[in-house]
CSV table of C-alpha atoms in Angstrom, one decimal:
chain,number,residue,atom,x,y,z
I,1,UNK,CA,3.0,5.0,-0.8
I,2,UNK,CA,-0.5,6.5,-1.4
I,3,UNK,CA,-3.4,8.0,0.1
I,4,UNK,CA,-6.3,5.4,-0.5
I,5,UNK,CA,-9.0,7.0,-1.7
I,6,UNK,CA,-12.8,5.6,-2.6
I,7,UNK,CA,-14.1,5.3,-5.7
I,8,UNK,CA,-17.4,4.3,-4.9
I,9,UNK,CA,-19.2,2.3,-2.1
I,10,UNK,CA,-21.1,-1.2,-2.1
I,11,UNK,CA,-25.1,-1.4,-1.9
I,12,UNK,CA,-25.1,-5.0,-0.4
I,13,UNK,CA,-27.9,-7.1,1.4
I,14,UNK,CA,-25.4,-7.8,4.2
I,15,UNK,CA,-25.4,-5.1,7.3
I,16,UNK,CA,-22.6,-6.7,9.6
I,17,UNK,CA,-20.4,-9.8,9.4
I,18,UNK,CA,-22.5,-12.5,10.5
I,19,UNK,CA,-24.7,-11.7,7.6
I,20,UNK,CA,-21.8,-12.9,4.8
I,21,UNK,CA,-22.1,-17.1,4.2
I,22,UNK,CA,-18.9,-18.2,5.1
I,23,UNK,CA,-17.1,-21.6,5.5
I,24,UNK,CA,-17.3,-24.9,3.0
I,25,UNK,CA,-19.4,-24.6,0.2
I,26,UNK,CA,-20.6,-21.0,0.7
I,27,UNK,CA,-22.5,-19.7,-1.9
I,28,UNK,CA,-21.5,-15.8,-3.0
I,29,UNK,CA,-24.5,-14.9,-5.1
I,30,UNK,CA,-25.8,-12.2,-3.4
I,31,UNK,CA,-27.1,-9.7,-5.7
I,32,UNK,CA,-25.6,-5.7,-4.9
I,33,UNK,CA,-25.0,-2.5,-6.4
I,34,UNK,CA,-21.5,-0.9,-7.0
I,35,UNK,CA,-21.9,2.6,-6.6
I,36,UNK,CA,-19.1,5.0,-8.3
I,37,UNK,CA,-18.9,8.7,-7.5
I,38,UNK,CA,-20.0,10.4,-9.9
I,39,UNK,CA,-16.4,12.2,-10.8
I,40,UNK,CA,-15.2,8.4,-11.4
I,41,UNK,CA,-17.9,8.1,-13.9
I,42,UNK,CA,-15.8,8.4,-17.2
I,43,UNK,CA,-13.2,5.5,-15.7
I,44,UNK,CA,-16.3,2.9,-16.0
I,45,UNK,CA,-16.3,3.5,-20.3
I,46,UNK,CA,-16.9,0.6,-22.4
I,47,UNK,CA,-16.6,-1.9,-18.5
I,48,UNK,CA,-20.2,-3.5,-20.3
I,49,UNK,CA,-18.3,-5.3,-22.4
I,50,UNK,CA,-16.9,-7.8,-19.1
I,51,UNK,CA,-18.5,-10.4,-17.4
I,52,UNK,CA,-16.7,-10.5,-14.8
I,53,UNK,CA,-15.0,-7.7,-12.5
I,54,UNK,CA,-12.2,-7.5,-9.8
I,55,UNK,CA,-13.3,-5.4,-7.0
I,56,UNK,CA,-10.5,-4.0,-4.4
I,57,UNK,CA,-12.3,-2.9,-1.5
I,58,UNK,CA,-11.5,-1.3,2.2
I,59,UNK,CA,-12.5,-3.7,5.1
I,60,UNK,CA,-13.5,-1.0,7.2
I,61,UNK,CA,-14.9,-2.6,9.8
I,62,UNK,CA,-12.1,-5.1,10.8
I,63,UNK,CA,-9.5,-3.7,13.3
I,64,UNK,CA,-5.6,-4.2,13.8
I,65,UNK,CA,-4.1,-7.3,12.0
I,66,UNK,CA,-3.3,-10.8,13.2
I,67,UNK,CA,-0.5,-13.1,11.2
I,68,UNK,CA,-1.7,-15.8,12.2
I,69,UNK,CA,-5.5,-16.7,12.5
I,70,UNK,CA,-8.1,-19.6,12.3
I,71,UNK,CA,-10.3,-19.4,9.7
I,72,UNK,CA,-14.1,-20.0,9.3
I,73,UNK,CA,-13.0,-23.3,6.8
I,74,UNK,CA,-11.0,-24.7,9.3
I,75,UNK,CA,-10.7,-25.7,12.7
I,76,UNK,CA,-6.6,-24.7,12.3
I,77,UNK,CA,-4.1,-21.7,12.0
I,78,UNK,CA,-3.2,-20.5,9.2
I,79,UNK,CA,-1.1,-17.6,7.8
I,80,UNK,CA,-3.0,-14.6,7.4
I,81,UNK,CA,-1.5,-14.3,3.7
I,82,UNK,CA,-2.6,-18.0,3.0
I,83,UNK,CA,-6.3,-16.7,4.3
I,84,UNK,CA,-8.9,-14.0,3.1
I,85,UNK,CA,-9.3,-13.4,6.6
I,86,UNK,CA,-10.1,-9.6,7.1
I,87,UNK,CA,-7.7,-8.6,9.5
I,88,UNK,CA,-4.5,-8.3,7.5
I,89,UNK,CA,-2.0,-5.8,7.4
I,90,UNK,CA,-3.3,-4.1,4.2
I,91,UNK,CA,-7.1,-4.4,5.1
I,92,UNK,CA,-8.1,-4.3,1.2
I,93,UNK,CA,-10.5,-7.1,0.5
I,94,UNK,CA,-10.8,-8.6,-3.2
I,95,UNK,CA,-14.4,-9.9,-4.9
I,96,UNK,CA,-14.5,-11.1,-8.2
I,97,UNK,CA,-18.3,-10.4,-9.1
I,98,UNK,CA,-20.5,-11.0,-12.0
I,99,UNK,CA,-21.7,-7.7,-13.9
I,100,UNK,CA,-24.8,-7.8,-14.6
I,101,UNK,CA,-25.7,-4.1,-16.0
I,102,UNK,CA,-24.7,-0.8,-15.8
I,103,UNK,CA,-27.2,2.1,-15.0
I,104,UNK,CA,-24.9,5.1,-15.3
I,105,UNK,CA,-22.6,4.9,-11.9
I,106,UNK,CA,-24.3,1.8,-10.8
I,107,UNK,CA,-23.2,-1.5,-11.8
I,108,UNK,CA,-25.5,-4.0,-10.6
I,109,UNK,CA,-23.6,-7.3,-9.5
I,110,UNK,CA,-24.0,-10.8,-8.4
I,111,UNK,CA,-21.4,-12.1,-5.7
I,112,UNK,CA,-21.1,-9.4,-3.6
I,113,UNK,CA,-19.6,-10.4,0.0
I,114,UNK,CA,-18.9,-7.4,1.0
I,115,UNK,CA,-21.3,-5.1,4.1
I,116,UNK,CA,-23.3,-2.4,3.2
I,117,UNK,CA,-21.6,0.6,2.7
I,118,UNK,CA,-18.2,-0.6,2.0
I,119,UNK,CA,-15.9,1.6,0.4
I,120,UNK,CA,-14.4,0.7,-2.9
I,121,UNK,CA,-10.9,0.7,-3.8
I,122,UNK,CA,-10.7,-0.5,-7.5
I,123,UNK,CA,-12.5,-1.7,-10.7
I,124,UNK,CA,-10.6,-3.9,-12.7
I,125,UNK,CA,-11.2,-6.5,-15.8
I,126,UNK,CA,-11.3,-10.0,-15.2
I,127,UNK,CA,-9.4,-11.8,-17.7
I,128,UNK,CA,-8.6,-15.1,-17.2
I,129,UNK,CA,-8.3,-17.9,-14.8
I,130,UNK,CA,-5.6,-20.9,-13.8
I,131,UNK,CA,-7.1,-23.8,-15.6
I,132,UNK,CA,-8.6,-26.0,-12.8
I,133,UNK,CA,-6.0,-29.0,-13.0
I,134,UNK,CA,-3.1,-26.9,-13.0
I,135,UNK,CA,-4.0,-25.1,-9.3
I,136,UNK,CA,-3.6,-26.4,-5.8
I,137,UNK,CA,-5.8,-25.1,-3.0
I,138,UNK,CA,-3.3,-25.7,0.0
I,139,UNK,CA,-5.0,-26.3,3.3
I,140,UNK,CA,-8.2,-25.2,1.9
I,141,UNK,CA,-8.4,-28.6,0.0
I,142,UNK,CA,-7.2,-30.5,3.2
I,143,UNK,CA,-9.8,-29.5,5.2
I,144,UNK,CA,-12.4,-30.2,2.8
I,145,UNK,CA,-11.1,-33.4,2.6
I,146,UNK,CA,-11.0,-33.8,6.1
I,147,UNK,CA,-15.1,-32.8,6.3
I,148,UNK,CA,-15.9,-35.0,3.7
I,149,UNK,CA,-17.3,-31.9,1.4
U,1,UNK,CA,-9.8,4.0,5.5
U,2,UNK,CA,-6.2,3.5,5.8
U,3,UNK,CA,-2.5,4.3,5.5
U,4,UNK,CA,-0.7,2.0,3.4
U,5,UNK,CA,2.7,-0.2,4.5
U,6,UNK,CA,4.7,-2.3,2.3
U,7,UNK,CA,4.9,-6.0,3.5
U,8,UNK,CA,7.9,-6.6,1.8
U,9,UNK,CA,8.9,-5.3,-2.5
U,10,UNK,CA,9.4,-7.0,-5.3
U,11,UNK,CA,13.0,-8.3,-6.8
U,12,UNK,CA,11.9,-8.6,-10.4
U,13,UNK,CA,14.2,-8.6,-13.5
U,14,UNK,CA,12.5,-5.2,-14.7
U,15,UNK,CA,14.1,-1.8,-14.3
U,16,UNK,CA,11.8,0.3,-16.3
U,17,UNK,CA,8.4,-0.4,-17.9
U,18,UNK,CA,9.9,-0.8,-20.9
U,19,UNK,CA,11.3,-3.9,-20.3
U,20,UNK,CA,7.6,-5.3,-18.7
U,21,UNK,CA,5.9,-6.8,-21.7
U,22,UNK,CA,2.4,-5.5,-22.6
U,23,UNK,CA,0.7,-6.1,-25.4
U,24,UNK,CA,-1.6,-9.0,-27.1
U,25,UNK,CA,-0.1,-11.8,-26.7
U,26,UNK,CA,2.4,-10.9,-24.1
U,27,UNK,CA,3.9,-13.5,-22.1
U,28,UNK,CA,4.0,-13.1,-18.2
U,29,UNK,CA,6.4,-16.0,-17.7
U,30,UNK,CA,9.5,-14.3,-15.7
U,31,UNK,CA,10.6,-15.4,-12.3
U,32,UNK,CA,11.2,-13.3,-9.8
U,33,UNK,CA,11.4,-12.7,-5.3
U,34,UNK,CA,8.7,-11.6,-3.5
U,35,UNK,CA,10.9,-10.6,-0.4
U,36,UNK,CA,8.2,-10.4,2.6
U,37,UNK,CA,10.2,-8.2,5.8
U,38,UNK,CA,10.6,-10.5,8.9
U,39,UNK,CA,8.5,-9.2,10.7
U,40,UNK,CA,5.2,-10.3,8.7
U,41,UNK,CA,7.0,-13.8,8.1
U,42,UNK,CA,4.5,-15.6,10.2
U,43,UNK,CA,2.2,-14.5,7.9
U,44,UNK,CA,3.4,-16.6,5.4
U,45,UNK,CA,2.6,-20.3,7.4
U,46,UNK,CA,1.3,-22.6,5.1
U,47,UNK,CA,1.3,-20.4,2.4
U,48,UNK,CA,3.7,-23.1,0.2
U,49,UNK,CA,0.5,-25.8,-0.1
U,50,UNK,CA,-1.2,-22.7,-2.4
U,51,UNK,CA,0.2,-23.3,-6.5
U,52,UNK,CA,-0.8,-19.8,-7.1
U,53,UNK,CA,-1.2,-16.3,-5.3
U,54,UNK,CA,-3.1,-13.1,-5.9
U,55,UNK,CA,-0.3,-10.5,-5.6
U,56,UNK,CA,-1.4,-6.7,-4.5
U,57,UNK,CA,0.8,-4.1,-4.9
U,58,UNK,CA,1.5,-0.4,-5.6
U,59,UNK,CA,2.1,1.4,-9.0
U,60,UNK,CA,4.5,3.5,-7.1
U,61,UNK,CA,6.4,4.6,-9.8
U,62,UNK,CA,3.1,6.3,-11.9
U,63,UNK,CA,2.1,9.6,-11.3
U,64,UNK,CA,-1.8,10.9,-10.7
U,65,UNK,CA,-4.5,9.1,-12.5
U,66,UNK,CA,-6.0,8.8,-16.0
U,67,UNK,CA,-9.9,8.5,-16.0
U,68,UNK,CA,-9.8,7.7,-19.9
U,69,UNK,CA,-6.9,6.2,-21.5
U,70,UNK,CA,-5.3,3.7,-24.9
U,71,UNK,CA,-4.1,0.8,-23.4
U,72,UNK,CA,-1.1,-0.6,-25.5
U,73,UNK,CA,-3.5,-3.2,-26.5
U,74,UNK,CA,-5.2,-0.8,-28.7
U,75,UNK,CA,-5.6,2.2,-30.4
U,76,UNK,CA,-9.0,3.6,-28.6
U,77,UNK,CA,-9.5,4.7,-25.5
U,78,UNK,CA,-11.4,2.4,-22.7
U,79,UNK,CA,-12.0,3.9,-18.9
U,80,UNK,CA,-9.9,3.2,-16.3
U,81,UNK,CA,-11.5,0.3,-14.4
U,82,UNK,CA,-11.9,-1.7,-18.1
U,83,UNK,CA,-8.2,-1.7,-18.2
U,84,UNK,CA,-5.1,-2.7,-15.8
U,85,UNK,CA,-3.7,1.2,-16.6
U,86,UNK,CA,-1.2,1.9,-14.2
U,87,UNK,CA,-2.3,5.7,-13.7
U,88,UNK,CA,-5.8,4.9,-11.4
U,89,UNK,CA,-7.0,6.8,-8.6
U,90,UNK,CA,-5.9,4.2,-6.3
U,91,UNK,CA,-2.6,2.9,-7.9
U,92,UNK,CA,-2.5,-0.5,-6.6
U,93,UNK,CA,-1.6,-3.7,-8.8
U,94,UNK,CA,-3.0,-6.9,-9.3
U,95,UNK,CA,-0.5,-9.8,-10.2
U,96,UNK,CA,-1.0,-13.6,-10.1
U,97,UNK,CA,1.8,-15.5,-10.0
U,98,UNK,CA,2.6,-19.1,-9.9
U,99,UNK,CA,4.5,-19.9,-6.4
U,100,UNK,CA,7.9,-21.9,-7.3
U,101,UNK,CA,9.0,-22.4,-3.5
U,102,UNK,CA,9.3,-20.5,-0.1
U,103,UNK,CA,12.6,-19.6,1.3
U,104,UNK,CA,12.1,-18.3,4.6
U,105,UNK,CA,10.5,-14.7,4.1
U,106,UNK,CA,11.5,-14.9,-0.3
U,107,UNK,CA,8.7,-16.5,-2.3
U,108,UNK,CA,10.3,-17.3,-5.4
U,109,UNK,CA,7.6,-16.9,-8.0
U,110,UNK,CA,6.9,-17.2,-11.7
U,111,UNK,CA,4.9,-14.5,-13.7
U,112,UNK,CA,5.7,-11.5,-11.9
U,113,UNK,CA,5.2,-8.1,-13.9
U,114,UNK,CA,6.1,-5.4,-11.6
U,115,UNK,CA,9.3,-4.0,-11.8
U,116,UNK,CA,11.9,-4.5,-9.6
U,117,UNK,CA,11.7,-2.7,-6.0
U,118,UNK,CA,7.9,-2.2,-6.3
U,119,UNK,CA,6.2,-2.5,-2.7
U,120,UNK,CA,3.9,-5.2,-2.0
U,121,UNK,CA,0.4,-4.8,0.0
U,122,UNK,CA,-1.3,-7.9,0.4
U,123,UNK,CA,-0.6,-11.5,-1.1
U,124,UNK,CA,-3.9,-14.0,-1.3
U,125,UNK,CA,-4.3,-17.5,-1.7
U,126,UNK,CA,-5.5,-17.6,-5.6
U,127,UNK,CA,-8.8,-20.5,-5.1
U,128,UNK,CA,-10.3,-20.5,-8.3
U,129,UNK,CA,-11.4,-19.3,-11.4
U,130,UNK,CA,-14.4,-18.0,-13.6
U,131,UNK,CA,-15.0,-21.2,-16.3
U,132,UNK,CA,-13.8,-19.3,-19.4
U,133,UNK,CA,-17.1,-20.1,-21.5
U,134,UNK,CA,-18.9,-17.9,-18.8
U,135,UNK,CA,-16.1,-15.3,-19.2
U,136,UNK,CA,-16.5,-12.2,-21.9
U,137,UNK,CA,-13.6,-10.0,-22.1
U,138,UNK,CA,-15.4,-6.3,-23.8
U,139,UNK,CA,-12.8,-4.5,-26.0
U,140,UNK,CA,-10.2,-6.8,-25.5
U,141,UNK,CA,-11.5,-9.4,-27.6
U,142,UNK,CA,-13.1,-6.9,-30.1
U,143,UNK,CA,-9.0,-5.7,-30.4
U,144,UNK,CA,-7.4,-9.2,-30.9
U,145,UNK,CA,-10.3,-9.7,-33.5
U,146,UNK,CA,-9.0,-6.1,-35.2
U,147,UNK,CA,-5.7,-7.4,-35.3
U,148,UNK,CA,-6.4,-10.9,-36.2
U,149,UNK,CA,-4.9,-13.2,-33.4
């Protein structure tokens, strides 16, 4: 394996958990900062030229891990690798955010969902999505269904 | 931050990178196992209702880290975080994969591109996507365009 190191750390609106919209039709456009170490600098070369970014990140804050877990989108147990909850084995988190500019080592973003002072595991492109009609959603989509959203 | 532990590794039909194919126009279309080790099964309830899955994993086969590097899909050099280079400060993958069916702890998958034995971190439900005429890919477009496909 590997020593995690970070890269960076999030500049994000939110301060603790309760903070982060959660649940059926949350909305992540929550403007933040991305801020890279400045010996990581040369690694963010030509990222302008993306929309869209991957962001691996530590969830520093959660503790232990649960397999099994009720989400904030349902009023049921799920898996905890057919959730995004926060206590997982790994605790690496995953944001795909909007780029809006870079100012040297700071890429302003929109989508952030992460707390303040998160560290950052990973920049990576965005490059394409599962058209709509070809992916399922699981119990995600039942329990939409089931609150009439 | 964290130690990293495998959840389970990869059985993919790739011994070397060699065989993995990279490129414009390559297609990820190969089936393979993500075996998951009993003991994080119950992690896996409910995961078969999700078409695809967001696959982290660990490049643990590459060796230190690359800040600037050419990508096979071109002949100049892009940072590390504009590219999916295997040699990052954090060497952890990002795979998804279409799920095929669940067999007890082996997720039989389609689109796997790590090779074979390569330890998993985290799987995610895969919920959706950025509309691709909101999406701009930087220097990977500007490449196909060089090469004309």
């Amino acid at each position: 394996m590997f020593s995690p190191r970070p890269i960076g750390y999030a500049r994000s609106p939110y301060q603790n958990t309760q903070q982060v919209p959660k649940g059926l039709g949350a909305k992540h456009d929550a403007e933040g900062i991305l801020e890279i170490l400045p010996e990581f600098e040369t690694g963010l070369t030509d990222i302008e030229g993306f929309s869209h970014l991957i962001v691996l990140w530590v969830f520093d804050r959660a503790e232990g891990f649960e397999l099994l877990g009720t989400p904030p989108t349902d009023n049921r147990p799920h898996g905890v690798f057919a959730t995004r909850s926060p206590r997982r084995p790994n605790p690496i988190g995953l944001t795909v955010v909007e780029l809006l500019r870079r100012d040297g080592t700071r890429l302003h973003v929109r989508g952030i969902d992460m707390l303040d002072g998160t560290p950052l595991l990973d920049i990576k492109p965005y490059l394409s999505g599962i058209p709509q009609e070809k992916l399922r959603r699981g119990w995600l989509a039942e329990a939409e269904t089931r609150k009439g959203s």
